[in-house]
Short mmCIF file of C-alpha atoms in Angstrom, two decimals:
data_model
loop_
_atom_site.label_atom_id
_atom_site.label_comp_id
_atom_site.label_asym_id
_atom_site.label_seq_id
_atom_site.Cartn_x
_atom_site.Cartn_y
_atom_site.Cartn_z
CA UNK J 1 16.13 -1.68 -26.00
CA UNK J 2 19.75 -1.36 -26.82
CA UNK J 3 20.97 -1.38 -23.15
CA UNK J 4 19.17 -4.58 -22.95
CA UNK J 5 21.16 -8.46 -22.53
CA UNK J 6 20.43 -10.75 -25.25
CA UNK J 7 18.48 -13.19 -23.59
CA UNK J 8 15.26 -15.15 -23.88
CA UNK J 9 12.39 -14.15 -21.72
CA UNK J 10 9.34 -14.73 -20.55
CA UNK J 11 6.88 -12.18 -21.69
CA UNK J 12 2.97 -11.76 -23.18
CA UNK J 13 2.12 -12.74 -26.65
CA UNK J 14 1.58 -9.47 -27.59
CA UNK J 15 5.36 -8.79 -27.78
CA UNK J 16 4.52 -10.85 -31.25
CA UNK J 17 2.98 -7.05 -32.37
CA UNK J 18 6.41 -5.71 -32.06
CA UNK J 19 8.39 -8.22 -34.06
CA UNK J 20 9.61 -10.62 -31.68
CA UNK J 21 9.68 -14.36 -32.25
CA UNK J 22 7.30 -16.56 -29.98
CA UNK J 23 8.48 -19.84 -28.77
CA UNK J 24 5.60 -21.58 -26.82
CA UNK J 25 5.66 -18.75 -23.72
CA UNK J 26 8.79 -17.22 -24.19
CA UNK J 27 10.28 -14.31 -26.52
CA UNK J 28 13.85 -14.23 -28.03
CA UNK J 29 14.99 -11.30 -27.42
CA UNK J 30 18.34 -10.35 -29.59
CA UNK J 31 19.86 -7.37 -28.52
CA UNK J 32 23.02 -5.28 -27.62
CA UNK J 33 24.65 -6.07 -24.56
CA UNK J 34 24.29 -3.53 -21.77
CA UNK J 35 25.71 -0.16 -22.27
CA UNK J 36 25.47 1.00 -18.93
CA UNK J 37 24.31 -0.63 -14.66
CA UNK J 38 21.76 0.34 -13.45
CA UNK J 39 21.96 2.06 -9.87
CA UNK J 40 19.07 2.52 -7.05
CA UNK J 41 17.85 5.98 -7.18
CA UNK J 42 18.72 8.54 -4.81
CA UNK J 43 16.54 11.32 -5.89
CA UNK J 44 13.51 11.78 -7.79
CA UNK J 45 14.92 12.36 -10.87
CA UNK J 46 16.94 9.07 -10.64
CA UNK J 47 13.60 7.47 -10.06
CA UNK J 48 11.80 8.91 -13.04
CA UNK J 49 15.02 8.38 -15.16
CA UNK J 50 14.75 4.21 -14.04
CA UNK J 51 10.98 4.39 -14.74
CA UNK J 52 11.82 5.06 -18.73
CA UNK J 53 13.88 2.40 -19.76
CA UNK J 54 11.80 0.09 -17.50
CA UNK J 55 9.03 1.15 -19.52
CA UNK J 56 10.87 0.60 -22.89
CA UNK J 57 11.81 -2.49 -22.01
CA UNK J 58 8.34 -3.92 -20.52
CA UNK J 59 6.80 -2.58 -24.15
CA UNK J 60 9.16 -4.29 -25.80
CA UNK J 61 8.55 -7.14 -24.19
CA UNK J 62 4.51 -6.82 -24.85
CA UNK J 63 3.47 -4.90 -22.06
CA UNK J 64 2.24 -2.18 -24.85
CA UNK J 65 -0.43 -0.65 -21.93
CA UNK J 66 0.47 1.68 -19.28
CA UNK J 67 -2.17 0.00 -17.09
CA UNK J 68 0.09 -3.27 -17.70
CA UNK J 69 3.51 -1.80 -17.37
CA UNK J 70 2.14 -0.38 -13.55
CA UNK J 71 0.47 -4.07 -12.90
CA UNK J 72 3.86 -5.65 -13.74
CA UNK J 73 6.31 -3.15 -11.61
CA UNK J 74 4.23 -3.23 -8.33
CA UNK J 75 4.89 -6.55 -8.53
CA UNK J 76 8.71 -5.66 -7.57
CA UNK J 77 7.41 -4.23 -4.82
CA UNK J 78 4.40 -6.50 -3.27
CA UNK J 79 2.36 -9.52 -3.79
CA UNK J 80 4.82 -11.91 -5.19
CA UNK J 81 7.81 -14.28 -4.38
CA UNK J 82 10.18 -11.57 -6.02
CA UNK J 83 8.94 -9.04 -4.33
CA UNK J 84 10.23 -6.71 -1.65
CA UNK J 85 7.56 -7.60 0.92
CA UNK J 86 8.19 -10.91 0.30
CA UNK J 87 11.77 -10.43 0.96
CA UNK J 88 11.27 -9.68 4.40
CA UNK J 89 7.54 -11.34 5.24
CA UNK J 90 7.94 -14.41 3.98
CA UNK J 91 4.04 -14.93 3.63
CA UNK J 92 2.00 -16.01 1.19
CA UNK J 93 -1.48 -15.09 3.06
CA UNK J 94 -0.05 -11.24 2.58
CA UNK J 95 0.65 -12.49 -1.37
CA UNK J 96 -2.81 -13.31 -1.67
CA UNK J 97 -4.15 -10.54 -0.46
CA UNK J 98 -2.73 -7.94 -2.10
CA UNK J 99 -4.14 -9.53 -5.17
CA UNK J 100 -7.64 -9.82 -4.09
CA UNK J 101 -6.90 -5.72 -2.71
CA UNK J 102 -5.77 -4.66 -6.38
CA UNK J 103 -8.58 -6.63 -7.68
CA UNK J 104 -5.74 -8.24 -10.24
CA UNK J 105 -4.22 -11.53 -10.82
CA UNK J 106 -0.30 -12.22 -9.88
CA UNK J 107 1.55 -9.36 -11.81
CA UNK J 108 4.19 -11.21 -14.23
CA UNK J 109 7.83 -11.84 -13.43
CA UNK J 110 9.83 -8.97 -14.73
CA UNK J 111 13.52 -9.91 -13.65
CA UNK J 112 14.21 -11.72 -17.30
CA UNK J 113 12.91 -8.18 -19.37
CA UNK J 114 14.10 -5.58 -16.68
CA UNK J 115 18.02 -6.44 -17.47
CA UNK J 116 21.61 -4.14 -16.97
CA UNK J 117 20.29 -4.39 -12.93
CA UNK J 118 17.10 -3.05 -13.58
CA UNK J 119 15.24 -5.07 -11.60
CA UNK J 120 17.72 -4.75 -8.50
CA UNK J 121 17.85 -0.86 -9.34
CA UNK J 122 14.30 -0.65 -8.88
CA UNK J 123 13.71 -3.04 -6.12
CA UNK J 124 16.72 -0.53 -4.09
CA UNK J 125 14.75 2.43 -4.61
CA UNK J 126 11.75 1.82 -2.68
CA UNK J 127 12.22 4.97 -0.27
CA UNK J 128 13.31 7.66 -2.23
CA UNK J 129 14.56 11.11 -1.20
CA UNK J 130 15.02 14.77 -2.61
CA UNK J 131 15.83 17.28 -0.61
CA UNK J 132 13.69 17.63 2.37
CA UNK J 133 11.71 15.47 0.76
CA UNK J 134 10.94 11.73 0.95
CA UNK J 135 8.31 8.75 -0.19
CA UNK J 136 7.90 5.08 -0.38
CA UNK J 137 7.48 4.41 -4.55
CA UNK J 138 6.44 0.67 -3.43
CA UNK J 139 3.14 2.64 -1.89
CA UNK J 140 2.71 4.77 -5.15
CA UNK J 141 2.76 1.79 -7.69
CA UNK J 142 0.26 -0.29 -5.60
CA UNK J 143 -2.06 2.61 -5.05
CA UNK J 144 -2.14 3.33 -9.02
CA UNK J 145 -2.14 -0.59 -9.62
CA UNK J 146 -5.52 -0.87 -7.44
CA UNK J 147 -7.00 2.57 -8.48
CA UNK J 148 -6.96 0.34 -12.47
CA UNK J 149 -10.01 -1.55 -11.11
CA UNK J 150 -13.08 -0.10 -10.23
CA UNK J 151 -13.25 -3.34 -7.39
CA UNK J 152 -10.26 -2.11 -5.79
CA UNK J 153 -11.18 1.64 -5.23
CA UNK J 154 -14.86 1.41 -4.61
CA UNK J 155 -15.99 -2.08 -2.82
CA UNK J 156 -15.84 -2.17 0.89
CA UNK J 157 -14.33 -5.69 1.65
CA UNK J 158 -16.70 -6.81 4.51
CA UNK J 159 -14.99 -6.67 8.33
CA UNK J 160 -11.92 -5.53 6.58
CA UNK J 161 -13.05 -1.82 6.95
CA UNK J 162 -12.39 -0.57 3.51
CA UNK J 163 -11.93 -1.09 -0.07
CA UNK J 164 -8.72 -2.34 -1.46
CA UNK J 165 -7.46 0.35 -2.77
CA UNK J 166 -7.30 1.68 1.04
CA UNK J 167 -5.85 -1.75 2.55
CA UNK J 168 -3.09 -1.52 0.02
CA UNK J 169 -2.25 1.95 1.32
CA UNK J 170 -2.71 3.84 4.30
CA UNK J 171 -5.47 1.93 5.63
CA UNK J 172 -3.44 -1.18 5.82
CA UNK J 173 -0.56 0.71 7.03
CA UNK J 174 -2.56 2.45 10.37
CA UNK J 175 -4.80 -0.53 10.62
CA UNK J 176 -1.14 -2.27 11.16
CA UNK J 177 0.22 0.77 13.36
CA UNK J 178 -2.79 0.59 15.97
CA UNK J 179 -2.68 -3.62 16.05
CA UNK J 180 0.85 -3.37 16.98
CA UNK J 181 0.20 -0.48 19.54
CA UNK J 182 -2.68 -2.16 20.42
CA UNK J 183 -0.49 -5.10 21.55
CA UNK J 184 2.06 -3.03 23.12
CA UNK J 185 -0.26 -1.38 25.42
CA UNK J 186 -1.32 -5.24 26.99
CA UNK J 187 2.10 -4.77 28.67
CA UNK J 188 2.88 -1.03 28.41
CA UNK J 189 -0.48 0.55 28.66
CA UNK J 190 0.74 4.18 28.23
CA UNK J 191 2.54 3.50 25.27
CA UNK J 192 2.04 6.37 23.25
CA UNK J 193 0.46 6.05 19.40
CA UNK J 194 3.32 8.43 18.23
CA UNK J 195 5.31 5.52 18.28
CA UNK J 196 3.01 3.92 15.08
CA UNK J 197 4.62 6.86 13.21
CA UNK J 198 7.87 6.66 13.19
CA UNK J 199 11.06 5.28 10.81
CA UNK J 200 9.41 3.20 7.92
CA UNK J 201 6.91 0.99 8.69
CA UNK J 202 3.26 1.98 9.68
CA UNK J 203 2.45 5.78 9.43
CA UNK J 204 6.42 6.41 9.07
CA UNK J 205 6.71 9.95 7.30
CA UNK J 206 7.71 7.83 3.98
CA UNK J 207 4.84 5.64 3.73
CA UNK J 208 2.33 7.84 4.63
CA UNK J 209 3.93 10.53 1.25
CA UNK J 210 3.77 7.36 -0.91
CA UNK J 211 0.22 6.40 0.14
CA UNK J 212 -1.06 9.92 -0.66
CA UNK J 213 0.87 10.14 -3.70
CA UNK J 214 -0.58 6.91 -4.72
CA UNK J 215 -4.19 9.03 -4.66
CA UNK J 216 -2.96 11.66 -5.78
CA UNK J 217 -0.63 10.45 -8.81
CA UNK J 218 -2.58 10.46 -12.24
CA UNK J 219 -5.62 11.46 -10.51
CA UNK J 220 -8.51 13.62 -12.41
CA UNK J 221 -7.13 17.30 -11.98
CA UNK J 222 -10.98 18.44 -11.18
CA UNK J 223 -11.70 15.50 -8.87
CA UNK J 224 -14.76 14.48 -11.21
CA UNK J 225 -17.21 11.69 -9.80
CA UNK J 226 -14.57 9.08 -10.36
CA UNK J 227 -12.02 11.01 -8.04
CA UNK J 228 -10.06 7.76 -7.55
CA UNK J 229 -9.47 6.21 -10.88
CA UNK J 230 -6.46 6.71 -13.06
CA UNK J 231 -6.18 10.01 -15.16
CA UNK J 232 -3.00 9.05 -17.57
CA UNK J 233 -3.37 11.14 -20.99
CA UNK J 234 -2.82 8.44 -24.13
CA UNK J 235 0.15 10.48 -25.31
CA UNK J 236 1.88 9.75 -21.56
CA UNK J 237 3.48 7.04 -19.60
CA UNK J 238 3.69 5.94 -16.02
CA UNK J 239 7.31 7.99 -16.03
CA UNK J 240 5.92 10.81 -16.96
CA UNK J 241 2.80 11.07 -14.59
CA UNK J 242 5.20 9.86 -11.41
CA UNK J 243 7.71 13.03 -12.43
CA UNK J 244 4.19 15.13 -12.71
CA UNK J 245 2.97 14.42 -9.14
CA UNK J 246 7.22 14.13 -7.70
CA UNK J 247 7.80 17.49 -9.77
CA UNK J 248 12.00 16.32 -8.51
CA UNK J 249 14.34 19.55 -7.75
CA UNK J 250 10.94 21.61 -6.52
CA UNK J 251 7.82 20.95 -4.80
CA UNK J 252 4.95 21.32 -7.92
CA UNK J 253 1.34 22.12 -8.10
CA UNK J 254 0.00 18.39 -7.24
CA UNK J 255 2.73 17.67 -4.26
CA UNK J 256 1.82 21.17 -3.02
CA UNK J 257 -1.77 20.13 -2.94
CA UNK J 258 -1.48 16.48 -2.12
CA UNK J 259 -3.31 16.91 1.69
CA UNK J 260 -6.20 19.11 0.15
CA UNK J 261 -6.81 16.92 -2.75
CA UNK J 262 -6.43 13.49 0.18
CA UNK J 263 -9.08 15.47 2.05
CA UNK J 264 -11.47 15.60 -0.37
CA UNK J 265 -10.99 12.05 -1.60
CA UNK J 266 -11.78 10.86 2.57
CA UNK J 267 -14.62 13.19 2.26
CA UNK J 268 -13.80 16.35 3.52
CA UNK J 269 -15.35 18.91 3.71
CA UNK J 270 -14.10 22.89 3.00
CA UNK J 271 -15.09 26.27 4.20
CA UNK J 272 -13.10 29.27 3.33
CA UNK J 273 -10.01 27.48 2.83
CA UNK J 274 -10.57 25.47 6.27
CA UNK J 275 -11.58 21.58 6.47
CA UNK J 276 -14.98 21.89 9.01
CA UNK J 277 -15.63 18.04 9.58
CA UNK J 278 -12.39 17.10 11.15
CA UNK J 279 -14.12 15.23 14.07
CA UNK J 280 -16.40 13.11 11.59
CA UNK J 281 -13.37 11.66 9.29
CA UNK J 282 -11.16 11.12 12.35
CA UNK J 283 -14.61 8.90 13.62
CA UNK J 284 -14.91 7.22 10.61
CA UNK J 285 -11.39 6.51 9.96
CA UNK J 286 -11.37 4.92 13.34
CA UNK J 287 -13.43 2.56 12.74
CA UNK J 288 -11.93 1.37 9.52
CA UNK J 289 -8.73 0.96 11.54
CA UNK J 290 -9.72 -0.70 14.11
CA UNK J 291 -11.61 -3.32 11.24
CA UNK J 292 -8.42 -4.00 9.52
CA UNK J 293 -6.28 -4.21 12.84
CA UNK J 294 -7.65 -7.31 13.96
CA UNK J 295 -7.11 -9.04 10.93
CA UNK J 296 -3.32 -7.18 10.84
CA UNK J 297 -3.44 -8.42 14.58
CA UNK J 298 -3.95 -12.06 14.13
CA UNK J 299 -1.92 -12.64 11.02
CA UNK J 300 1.12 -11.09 12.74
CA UNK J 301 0.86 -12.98 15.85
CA UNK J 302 0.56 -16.04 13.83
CA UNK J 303 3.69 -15.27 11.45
CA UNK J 304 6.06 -14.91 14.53
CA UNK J 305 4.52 -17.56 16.24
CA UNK J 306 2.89 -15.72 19.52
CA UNK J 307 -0.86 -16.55 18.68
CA UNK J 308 -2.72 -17.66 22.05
CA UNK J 309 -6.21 -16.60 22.71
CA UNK J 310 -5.25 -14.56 25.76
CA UNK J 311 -3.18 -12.67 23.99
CA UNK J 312 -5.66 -11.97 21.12
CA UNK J 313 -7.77 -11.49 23.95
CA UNK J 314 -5.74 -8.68 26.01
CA UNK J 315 -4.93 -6.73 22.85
CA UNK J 316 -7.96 -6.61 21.14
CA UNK J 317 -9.67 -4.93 24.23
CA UNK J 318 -7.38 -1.90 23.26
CA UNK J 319 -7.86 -1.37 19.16
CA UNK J 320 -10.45 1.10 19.82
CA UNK J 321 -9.03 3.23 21.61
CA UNK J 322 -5.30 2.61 19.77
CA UNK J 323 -7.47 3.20 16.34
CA UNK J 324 -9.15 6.58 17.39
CA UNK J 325 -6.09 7.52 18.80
CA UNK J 326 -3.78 6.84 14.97
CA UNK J 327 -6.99 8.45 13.58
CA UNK J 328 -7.00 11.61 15.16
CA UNK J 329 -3.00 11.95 14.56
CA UNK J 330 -3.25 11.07 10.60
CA UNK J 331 -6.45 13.16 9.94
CA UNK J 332 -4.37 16.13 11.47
CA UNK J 333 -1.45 15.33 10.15
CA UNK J 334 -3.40 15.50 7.05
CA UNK J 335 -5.09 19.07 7.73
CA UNK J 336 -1.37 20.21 8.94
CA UNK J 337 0.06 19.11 5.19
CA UNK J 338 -3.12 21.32 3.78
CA UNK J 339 -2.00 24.51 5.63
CA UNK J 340 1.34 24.12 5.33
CA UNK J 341 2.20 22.42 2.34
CA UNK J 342 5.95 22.15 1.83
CA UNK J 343 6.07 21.08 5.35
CA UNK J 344 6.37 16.66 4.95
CA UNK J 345 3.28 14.69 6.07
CA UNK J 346 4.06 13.23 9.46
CA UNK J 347 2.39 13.05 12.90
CA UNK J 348 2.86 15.84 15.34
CA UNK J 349 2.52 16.03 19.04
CA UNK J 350 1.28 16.16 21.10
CA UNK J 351 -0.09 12.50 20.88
CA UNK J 352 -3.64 12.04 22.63
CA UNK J 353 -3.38 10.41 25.93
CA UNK J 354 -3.61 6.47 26.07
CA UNK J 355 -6.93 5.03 26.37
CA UNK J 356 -7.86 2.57 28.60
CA UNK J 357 -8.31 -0.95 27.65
CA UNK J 358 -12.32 -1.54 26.94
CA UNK J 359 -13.86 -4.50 25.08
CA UNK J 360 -12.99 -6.42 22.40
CA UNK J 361 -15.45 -6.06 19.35
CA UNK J 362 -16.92 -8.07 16.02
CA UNK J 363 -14.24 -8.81 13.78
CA UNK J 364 -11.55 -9.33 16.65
CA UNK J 365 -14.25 -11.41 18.30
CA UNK J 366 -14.93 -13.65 15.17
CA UNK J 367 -10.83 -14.79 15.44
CA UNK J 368 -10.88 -14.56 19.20
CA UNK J 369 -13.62 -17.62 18.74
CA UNK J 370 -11.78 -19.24 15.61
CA UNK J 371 -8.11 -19.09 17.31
CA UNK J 372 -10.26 -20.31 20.80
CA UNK J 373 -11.55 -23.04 18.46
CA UNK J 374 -8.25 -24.15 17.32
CA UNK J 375 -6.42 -24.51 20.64
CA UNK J 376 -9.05 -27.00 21.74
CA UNK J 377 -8.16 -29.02 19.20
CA UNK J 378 -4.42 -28.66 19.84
CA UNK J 379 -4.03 -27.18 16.30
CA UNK J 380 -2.95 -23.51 15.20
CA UNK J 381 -0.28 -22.19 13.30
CA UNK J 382 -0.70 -24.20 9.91
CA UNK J 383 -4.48 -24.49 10.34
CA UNK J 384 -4.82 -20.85 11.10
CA UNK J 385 -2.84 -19.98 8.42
CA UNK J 386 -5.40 -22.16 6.01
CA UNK J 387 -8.25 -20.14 7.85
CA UNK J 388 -6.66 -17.08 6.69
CA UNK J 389 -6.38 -17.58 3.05
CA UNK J 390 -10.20 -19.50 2.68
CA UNK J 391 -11.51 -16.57 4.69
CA UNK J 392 -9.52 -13.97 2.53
CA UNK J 393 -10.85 -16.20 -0.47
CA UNK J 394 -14.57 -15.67 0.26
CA UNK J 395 -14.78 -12.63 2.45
CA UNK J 396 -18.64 -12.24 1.83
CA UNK J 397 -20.10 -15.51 2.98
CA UNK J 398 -17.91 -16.32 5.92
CA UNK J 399 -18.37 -13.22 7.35
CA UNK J 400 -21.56 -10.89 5.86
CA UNK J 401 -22.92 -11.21 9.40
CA UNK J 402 -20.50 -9.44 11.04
CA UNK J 403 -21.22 -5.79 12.02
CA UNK J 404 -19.65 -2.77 13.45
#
């Protein structure tokens, strides 16, 4: 802790274990002053090499479990008012949600332990790059934050299309890519779904890397029958499993493999070396996506304030075919990264051709009616908004009847 302010800070009782003194909620921390800034990380290795002291610090501060110390730091990254999503969304409904998708309470505030620019350091390096290579560490700490509870990475959250473990990564991300295309396509109907894959949002090469790697990151080297929860050695910390999977300088053994082992974890299926069920995971992935889209759909248009029901109406006729259409380009993307693995894990033409608008289905009809509801009424925005969160708040009884 010597590079560490003196300061008092908020941190768990447990810090009492390491000989702090407690004041009500607070620690006093007496320390050295900082001996060296902090600096965003522009490689790997400067990533891993901010993970230790963060680590050092957080136990210091009580955060004595790995499990903790991975809680707290996605919490730099999403679903809180410190965040980086927050940053730029502005949106409590999203804040909620990514708690009820990691199956976790509100991670605690870090900025008082995570001094020198720590904090800032870390927030900055959110995509990181080495070499040829390149990832989104936000996507990796929230996919090992939800993979802690068995919630997260096995319950399907009803007309969400998948557990929370996949919302918080790539399902949230394509479910997002195909509402917005989806939306696109009421005005530009041959709008091609290469266009969800591009720069940094959506299935951007970046976010895509850091939702694998947050599957693939601590995971059981033999894929036993809990293929999805954490695999972190007790002699080993969250620094040391990140440089593991990021192997920085050279590609190692688990980047190398990152598609194969993805595969398997969707449910693929192998025959001499060659996935043989491509056509059933890019059906099933479909449908989550088109699931999630209509919530992504309706919580967008209400945050920038161009909710109407014809609009909701006119878009939601083309998430099927916008979802089978991001499916098909991730699950090959996916096989592509499995035969060519130093290649990066991006979508590659050509891009199915646009499909016609068809009919809008369940869970876009259920907010078609509520949003229909609402402008009878004259009300929207706010209310809708309240919808959101009591709907997000007790998933199971407002909407167990919904189907497929």
């Amino acid at each position: 802790m010597s590079d560490v302010e003196a300061n008092t800070v908020q941190a768990s009782p447990e810090a009492a274990k390491n000989g702090l003194q407690i004041e009500g909620s607070s620690v006093n921390l007496v320390v050295a002053p900082c001996k060296k800034t902090y600096q965003p990380a522009k490689t790997f290795k400067e990533l891993v090499e901010l993970l230790k002291p963060a680590e050092e610090m957080l136990d210091s501060a009580g955060f004595t479990s790995v499990l903790d110390r991975i809680h707290v730091l996605r919490g730099i990254y999403y679903g809180t008012e410190w965040s980086a999503d927050y940053k730029v969304e502005k949106s409590p409904v999203r804040n909620a949600a990514f708690q009820i998708y990691t199956s976790s309470s509100p991670p605690a505030d870090p900025r008082p332990i995570l001094r020198c620019n720590l904090y800032q350091s870390l927030l900055g390096s959110r995509d990181v790059k080495d070499g040829a290579r390149m990832l989104d560490f936000g996507h990796l700490l929230i996919g090992l934050d939800a993979r802690r509870s068995s919630i997260a990475r096995n319950a399907t959250l009803p007309t969400q299309g998948g557990s929370g473990l996949e919302i918080s990564t790539w399902l949230g991300d394509l479910g997002g890519g195909a509402a917005m295309l989806a939306k696109k396509r009421v005005s530009a109907k041959e709008t091609s779904a290469l266009t969800s894959f591009t720069g940094f949002d959506f299935g951007g090469s970046p976010n895509l890397e850091g939702d694998i790697a947050g599957y693939v990151t601590a995971c059981d080297p033999k894929l036993g029958s809990d293929a999805l929860g954490l695999f972190i050695p007790e002699d080993k910390t969250l620094a040391d499993m990140v440089e593991a999977y990021l192997s920085p300088g050279a590609s190692g053994a688990l980047w190398r493999e990152r598609c194969t082992r993805f595969l398997f974890m969707l449910g693929g299926e192998q025959e001499k070396g060659k996935f043989t069920n491509r056509d059933e995971l890019i059906r099933d992935v479909s449908k989550q996506i088109a699931s999630f889209g209509c919530w992504y759909l309706t919580n967008r248009l209400r945050q920038t304030e161009n909710l109407t029901s014809k609009l909701l109406i006119d878009a939601s006729k083309h998430m099927r075919g916008a979802s089978a259409e991001v499916a098909q380009l991730f699950i090959d993307a996916l096989i592509y990264g499995h035969e060519h693995p130093m290649e990066k894990l991006q979508a590659r033409g050509p891009a199915p051709k646009p499909t016609p608008a068809g009919e809008a289905f369940g869970v876009c009809n259920a907010f078609i009616k509520l949003v229909e509801g609402m402008e009878d009424v004259g009300k929207k925005g706010g209310e809708l908004q309240k919808k959101l969160e009591s709907l997000q708040k007790d998933l199971g009884e407002l909407y167990k009847e919904l189907r497929w």
